[in-house]
PDB file of C-alpha atoms in Angstrom:
ATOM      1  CA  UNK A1208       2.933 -10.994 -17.517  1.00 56.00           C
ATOM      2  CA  UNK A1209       1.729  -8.167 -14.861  1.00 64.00           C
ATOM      3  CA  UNK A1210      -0.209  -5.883 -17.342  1.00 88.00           C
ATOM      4  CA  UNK A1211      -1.083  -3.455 -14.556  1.00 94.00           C
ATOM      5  CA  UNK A1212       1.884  -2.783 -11.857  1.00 95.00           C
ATOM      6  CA  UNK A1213       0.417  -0.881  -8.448  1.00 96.00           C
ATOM      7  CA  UNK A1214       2.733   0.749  -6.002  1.00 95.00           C
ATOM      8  CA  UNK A1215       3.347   1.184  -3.153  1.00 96.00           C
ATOM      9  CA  UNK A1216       2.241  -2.523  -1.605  1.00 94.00           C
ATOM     10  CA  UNK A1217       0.978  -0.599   1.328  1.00 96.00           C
ATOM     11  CA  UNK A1218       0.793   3.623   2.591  1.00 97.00           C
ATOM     12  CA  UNK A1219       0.736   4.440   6.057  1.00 98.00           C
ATOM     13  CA  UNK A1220      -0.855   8.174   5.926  1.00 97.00           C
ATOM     14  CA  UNK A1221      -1.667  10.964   9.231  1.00 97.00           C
ATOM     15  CA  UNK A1222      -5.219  11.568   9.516  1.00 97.00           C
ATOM     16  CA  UNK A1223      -6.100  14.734   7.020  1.00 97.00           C
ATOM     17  CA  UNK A1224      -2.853  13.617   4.683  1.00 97.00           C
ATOM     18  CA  UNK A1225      -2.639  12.953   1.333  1.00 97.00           C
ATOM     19  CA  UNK A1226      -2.885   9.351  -0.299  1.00 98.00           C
ATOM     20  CA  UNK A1227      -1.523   8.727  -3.296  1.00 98.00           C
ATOM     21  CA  UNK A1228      -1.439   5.272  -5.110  1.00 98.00           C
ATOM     22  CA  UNK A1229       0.277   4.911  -8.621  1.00 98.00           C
ATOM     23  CA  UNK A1230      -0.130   2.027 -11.023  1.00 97.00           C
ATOM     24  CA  UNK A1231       0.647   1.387 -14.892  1.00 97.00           C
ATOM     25  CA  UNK A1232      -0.117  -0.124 -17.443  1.00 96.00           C
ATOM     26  CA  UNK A1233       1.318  -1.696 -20.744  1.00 92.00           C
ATOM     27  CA  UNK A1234      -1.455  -2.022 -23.107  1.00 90.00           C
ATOM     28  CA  UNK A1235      -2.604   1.142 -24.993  1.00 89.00           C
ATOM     29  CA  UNK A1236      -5.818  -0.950 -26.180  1.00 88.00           C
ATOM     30  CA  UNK A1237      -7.266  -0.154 -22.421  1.00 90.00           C
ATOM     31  CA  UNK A1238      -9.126   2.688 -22.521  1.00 88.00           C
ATOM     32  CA  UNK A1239     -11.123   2.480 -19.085  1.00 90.00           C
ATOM     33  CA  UNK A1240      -9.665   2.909 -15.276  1.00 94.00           C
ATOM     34  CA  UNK A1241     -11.311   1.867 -12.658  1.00 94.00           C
ATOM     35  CA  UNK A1242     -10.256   2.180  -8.543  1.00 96.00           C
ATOM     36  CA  UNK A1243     -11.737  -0.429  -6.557  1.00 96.00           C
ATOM     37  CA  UNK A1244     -12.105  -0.058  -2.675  1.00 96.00           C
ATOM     38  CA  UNK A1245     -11.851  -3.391  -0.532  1.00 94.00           C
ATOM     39  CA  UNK A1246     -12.224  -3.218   3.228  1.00 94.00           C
ATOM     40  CA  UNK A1247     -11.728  -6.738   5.184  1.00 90.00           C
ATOM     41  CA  UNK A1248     -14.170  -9.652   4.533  1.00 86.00           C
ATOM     42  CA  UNK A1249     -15.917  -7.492   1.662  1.00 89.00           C
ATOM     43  CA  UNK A1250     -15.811  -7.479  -2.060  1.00 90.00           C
ATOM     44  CA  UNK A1251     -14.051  -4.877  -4.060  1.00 93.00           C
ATOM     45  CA  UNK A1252     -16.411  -1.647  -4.544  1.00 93.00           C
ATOM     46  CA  UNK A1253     -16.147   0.650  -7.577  1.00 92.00           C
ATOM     47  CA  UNK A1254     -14.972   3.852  -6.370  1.00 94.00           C
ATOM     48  CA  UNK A1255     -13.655   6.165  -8.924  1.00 94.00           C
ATOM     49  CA  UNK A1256     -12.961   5.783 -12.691  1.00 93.00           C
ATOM     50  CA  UNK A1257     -11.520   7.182 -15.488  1.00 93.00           C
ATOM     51  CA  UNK A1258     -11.166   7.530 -19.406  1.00 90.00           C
ATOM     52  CA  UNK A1259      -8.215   8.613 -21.436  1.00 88.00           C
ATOM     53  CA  UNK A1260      -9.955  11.368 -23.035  1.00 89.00           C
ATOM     54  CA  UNK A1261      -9.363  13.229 -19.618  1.00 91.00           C
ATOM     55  CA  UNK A1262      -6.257  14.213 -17.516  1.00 93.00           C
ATOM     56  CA  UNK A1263      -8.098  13.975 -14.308  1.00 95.00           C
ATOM     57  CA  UNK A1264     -11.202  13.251 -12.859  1.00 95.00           C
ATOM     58  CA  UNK A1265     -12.663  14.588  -9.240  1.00 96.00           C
ATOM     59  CA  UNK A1266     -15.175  13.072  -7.370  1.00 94.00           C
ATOM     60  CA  UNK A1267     -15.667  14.352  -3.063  1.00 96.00           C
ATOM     61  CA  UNK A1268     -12.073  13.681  -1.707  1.00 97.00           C
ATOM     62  CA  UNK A1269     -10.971  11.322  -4.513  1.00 97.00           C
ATOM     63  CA  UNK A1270      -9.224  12.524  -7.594  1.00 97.00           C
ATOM     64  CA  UNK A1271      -7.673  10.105 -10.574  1.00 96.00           C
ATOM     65  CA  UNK A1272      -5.051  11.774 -12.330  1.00 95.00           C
ATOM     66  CA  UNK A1273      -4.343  10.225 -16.215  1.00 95.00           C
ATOM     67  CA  UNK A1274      -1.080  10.526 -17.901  1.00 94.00           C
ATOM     68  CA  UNK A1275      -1.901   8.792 -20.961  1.00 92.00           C
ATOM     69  CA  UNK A1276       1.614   9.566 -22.528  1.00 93.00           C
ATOM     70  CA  UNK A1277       3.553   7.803 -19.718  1.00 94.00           C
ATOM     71  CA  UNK A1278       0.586   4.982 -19.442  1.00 94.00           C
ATOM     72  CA  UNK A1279       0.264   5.613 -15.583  1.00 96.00           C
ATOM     73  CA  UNK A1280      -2.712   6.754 -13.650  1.00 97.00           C
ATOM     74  CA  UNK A1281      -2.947   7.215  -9.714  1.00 97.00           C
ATOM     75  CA  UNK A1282      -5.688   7.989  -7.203  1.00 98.00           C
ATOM     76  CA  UNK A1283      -5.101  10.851  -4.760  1.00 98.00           C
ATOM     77  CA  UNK A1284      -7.360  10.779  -1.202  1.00 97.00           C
ATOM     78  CA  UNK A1285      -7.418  14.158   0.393  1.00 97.00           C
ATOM     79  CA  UNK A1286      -7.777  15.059   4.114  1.00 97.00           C
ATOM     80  CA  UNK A1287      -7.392  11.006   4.289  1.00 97.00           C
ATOM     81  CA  UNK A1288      -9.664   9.492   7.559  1.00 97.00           C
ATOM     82  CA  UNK A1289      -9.085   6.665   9.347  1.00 97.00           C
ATOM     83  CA  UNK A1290     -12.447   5.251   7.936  1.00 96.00           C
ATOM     84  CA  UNK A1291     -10.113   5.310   4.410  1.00 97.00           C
ATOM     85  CA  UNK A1292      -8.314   2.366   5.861  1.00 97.00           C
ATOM     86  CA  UNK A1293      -8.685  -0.081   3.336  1.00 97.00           C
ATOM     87  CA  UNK A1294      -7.050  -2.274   0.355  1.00 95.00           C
ATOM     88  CA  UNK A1295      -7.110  -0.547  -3.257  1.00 97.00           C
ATOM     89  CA  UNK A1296      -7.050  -1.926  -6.292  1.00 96.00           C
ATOM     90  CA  UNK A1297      -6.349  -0.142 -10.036  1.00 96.00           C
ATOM     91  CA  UNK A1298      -7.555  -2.311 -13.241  1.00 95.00           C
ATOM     92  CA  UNK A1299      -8.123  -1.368 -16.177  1.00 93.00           C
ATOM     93  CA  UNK A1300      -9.749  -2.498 -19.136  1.00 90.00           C
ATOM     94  CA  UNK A1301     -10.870  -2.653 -23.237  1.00 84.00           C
ATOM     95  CA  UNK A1302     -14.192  -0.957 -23.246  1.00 74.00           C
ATOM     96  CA  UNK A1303     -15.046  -0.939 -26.762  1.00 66.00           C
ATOM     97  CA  UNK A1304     -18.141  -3.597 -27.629  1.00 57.00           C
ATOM     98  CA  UNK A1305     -16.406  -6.008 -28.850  1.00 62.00           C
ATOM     99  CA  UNK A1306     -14.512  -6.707 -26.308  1.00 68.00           C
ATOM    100  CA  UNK A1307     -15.096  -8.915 -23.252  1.00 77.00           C
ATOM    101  CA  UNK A1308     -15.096  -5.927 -20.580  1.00 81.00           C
ATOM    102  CA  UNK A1309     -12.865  -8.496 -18.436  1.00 88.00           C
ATOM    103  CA  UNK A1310     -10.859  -6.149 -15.867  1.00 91.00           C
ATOM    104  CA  UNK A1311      -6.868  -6.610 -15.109  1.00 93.00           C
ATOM    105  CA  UNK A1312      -6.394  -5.166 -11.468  1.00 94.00           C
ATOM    106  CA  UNK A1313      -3.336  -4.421  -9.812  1.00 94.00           C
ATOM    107  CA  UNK A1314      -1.849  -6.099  -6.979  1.00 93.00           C
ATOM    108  CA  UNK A1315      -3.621  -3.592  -4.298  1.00 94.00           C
ATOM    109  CA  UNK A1316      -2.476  -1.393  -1.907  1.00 96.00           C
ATOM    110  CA  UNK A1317      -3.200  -1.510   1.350  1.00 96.00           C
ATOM    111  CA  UNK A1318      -3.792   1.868   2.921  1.00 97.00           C
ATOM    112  CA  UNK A1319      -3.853   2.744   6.966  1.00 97.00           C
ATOM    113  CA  UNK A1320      -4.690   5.586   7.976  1.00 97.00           C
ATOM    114  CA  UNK A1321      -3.357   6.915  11.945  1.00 96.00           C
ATOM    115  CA  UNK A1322      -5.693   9.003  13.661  1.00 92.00           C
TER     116      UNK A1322
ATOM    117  CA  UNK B 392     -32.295  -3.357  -5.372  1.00 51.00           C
ATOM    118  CA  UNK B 393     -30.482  -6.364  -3.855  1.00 69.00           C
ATOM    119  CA  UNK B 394     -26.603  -5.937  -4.713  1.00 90.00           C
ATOM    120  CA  UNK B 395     -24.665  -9.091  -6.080  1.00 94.00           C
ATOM    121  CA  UNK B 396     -25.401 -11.895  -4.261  1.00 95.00           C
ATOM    122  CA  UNK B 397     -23.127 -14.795  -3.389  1.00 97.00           C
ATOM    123  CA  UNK B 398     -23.501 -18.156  -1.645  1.00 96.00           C
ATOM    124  CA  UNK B 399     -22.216 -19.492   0.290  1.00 97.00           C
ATOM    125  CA  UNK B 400     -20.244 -16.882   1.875  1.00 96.00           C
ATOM    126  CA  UNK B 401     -17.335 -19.405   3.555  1.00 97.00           C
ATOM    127  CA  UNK B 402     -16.826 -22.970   2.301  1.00 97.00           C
ATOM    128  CA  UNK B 403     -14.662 -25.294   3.789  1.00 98.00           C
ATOM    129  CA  UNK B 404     -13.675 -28.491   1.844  1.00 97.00           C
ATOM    130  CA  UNK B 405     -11.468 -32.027   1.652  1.00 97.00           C
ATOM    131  CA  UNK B 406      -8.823 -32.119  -0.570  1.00 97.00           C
ATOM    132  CA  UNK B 407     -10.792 -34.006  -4.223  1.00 97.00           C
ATOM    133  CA  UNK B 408     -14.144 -32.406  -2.828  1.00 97.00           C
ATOM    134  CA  UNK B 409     -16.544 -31.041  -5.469  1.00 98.00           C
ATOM    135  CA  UNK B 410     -16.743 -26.833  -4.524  1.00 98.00           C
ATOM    136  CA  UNK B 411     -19.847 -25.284  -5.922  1.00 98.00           C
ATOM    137  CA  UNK B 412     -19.985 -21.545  -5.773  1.00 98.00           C
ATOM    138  CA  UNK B 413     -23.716 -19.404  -6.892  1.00 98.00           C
ATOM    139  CA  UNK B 414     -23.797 -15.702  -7.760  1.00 97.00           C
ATOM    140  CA  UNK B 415     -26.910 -14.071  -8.353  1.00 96.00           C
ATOM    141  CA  UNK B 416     -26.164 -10.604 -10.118  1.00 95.00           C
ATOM    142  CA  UNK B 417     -27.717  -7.305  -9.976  1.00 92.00           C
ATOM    143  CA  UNK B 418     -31.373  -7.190 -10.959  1.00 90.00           C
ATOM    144  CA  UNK B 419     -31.406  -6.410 -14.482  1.00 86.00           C
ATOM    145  CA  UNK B 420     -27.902  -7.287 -15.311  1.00 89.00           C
ATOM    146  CA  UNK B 421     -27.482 -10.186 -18.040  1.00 88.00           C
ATOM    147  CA  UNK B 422     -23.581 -10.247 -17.171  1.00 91.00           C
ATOM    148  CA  UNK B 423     -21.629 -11.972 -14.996  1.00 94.00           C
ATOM    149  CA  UNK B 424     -17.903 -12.265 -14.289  1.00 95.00           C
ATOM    150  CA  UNK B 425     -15.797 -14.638 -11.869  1.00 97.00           C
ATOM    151  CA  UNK B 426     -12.441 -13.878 -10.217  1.00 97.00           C
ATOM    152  CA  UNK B 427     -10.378 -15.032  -7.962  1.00 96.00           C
ATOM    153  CA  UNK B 428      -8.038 -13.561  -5.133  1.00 93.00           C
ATOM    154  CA  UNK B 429      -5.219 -15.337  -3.530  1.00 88.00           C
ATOM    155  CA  UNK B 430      -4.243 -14.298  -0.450  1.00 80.00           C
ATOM    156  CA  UNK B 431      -2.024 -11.086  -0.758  1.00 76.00           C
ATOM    157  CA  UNK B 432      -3.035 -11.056  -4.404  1.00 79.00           C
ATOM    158  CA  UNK B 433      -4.599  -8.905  -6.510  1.00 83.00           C
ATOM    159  CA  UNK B 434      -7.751 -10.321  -8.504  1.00 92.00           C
ATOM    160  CA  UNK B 435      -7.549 -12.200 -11.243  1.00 95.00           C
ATOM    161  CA  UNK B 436     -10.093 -12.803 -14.037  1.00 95.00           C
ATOM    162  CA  UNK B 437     -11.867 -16.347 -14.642  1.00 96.00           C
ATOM    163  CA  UNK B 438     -14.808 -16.302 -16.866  1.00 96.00           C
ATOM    164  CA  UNK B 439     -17.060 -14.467 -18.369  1.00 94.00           C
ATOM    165  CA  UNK B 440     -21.086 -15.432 -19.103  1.00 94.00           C
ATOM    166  CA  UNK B 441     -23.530 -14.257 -20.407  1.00 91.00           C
ATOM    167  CA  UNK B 442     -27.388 -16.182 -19.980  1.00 87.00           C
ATOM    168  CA  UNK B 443     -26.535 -19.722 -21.278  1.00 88.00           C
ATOM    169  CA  UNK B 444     -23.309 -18.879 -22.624  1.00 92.00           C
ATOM    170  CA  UNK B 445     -20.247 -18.542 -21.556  1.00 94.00           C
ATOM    171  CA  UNK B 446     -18.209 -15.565 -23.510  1.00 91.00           C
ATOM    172  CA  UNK B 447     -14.500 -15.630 -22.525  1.00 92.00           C
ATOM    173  CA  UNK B 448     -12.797 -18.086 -20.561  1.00 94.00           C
ATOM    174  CA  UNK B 449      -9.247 -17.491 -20.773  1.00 92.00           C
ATOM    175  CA  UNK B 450      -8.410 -16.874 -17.362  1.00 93.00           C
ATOM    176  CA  UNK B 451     -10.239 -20.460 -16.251  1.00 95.00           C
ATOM    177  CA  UNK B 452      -7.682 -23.045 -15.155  1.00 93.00           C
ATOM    178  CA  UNK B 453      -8.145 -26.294 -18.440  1.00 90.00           C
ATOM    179  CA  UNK B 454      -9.039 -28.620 -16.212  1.00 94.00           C
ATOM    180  CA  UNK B 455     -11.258 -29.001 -12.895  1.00 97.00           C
ATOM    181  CA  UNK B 456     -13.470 -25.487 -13.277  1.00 97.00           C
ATOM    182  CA  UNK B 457     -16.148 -25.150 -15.012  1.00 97.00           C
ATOM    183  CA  UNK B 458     -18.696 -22.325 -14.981  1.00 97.00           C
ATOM    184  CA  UNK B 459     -22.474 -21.938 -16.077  1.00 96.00           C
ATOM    185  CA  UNK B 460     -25.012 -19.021 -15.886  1.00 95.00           C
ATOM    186  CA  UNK B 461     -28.396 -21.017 -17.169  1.00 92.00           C
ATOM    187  CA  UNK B 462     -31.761 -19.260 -18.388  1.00 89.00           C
ATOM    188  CA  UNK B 463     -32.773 -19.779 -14.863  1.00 89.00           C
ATOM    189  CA  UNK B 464     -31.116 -19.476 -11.346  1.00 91.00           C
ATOM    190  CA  UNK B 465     -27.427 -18.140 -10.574  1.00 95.00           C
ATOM    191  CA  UNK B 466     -24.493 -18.885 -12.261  1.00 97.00           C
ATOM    192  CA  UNK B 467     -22.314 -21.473 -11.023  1.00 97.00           C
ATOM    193  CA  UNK B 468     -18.234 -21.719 -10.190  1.00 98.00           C
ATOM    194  CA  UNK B 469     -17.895 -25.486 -10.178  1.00 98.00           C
ATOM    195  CA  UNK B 470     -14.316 -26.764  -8.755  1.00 98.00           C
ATOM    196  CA  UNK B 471     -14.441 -30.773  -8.926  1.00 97.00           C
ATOM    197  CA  UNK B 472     -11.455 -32.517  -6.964  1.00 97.00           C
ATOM    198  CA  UNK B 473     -10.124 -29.302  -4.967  1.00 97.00           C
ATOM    199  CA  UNK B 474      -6.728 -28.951  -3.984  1.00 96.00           C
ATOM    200  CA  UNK B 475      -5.218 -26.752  -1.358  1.00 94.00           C
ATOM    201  CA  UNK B 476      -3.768 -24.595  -3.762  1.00 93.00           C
ATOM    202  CA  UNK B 477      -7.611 -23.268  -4.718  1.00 95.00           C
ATOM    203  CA  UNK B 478      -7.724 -22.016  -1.653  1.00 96.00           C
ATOM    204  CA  UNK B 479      -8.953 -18.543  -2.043  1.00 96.00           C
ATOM    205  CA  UNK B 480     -11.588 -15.938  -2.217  1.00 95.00           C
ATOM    206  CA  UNK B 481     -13.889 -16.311  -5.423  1.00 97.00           C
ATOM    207  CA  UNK B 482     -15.823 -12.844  -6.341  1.00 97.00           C
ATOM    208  CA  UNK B 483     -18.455 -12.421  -8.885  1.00 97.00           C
ATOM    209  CA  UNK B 484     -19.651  -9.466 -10.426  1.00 95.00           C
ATOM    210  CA  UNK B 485     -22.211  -8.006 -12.628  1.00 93.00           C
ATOM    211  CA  UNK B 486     -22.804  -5.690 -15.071  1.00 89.00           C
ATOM    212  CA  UNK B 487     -25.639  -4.110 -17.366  1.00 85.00           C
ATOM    213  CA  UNK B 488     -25.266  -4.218 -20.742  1.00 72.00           C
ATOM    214  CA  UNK B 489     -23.066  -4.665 -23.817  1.00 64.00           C
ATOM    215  CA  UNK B 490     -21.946  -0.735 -23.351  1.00 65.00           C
ATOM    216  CA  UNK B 491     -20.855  -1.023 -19.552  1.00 68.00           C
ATOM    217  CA  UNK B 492     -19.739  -4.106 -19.328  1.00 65.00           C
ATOM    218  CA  UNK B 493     -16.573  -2.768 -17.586  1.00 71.00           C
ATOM    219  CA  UNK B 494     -18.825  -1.268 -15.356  1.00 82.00           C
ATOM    220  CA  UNK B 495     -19.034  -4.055 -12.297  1.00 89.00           C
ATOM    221  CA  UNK B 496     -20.456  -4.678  -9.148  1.00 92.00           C
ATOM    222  CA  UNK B 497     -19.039  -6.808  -7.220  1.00 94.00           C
ATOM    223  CA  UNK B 498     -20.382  -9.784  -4.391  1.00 95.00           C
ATOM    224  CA  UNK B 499     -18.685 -10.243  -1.070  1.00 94.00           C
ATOM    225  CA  UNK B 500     -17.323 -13.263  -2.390  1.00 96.00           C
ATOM    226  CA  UNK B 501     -16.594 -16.809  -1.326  1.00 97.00           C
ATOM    227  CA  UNK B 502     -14.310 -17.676   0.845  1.00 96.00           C
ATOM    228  CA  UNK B 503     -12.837 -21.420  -0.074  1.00 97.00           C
ATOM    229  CA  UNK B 504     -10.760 -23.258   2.353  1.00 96.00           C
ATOM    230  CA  UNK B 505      -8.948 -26.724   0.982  1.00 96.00           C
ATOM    231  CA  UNK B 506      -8.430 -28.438   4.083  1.00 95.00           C
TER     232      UNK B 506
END
C-alpha cells in the first residue's frame, strides 16, 4: 500500500522556471509534511515542511502549498537553477507524542534543471 | 556540531556475509531511525530506537536484521547471511526529542553491495 503517491517521476525545467512536484496522501492521521532534497551519493536533507493548520508555507525560493481537503501537498521552486538539480522526496508523518515519528516518503522526483 | 554520522560509507559483501552498518546521530539527539532505499526507490522505514531500546520495528524484514542503539557507541543495522536482493543504500537519521521526532537529519548513508 503506497500511502504517499509523488508525481511526476522526473521534471525537466529552463533555468529561472518554475518546479512544481505534487504528492498525496491517504491517511488523515498525518499531520506533518516534510520535502527532502537528495543530490547524488548524499543523504536526503530536510528542506521545507509543513503543517495542516496552514495553506502554504514560504521559505527563499521554495514554497509548500497544503490542500488539506483534497489530501495533496506540492513544493513549488521559483527562478529554478541548475544547482536545483536534484532528487525530491515528500513524506509525511503522525506527529503527535505518541506516535513513532516514523516518516512515509514518496517515490522521489528527480528534477534537472537546463541552463 | 558533527551531522549524522555513518560508517562505513560503501560495503561490499558475499552472498551469506554478516553486513554491519554504525550510525552515530546528532550530538544531543537520543533518536535514531533506519531506512532503506532501493535503487529507483523511494525510502522506506526500518526501525526505530531509542538508547537501549528499540521502539517500532514494523518496517524490519522478520528474519536476518536486527538493530541495536546501546547506552554506549552507535547504533547498529546488523544483516546476517546477505542476499543480493539487500542490495541498497541504508540511511540513518536522528532526531531530538519526543516533540520533534519527525524532525530528522539524515547520514549519507551506506551503500551495500551483495556480490
Amino acid at each position: 500500500q503506497q500511502q504517499v503517491k509523488q508525481s511526476p517521476q522526473s521534471l525537466i525545467v529552463q533555468k529561472g522556471g518554475i518546479s512544481i512536484i505534487n504528492c498525496a496522501y491517504e491517511n488523515t492521521a498525518f499531520d506533518y509534511f516534510p520535502w527532502y532534497q537528495q543530490f547524488p551519493g548524499k543523504g536526503p536533507a530536510l528542506l521545507i515542511a509543513i503543517r495542516p493548520d496552514v495553506s502554504e508555507k514560504k521559505e527563499g525560493r521554495f514554497t509548500i502549498s497544503f490542500n488539506k481537503s483534497a489530501k495533496q501537498f506540492s513544493l513549488h521552486i521559483m527562478d529554478s537553477q541548475p544547482g536545483d538539480s536534484a532528487t525530491y522526496f515528500c513524506a509525511a508523518s503522525k506527529e503527535h507524542s505518541s506516535n513513532t515519528g516514523k516518516l512515509i516518503f514518496g517515490q522521489g522526483t528527480t528534477l534537472q534543471v537546463k541552463p | 556540531n558533527a551531522g549524522v554520522m555513518q560508517n562505513p560509507r560503501h560495503l561490499v559483501r558475499r552472498r551469506g556475509q554478516e553486513a554491519r552498518l554504525r550510525c552515530s546521530p546528532m550530538k544531543g539527539h537520543s533518536h535514531v531511525y533506519w531506512y532503506r532505499q532501493l535503487p529507483e526507490e523511494g525510502l522506506k522505514f526500518m526501525v526505530y530506537l531509542q538508547k537501549e531500546n528499540i521502539i517500532d520495528e514494523s518496517g524490519m524484514p522478520k528474519e536476518r536484521f536486527s538493530a541495536e542503539f546501546p547506552k554506549e557507541g552507535p547504533s547498529i543495522l546488523r544483516i546476517q547471511q546477505v542476499v543480493r536482493g539487500d542490495s541498497a543504500a541504508y540511511f540513518c537519521a536522528s532526531s531530538s526529542s519526543p516533540l520533534a521526532k519527525n524532525i530528522q537529519y539524515f547520514g549519507a548513508g551506506t551503500r551495500l553491495s551483495v556480490l
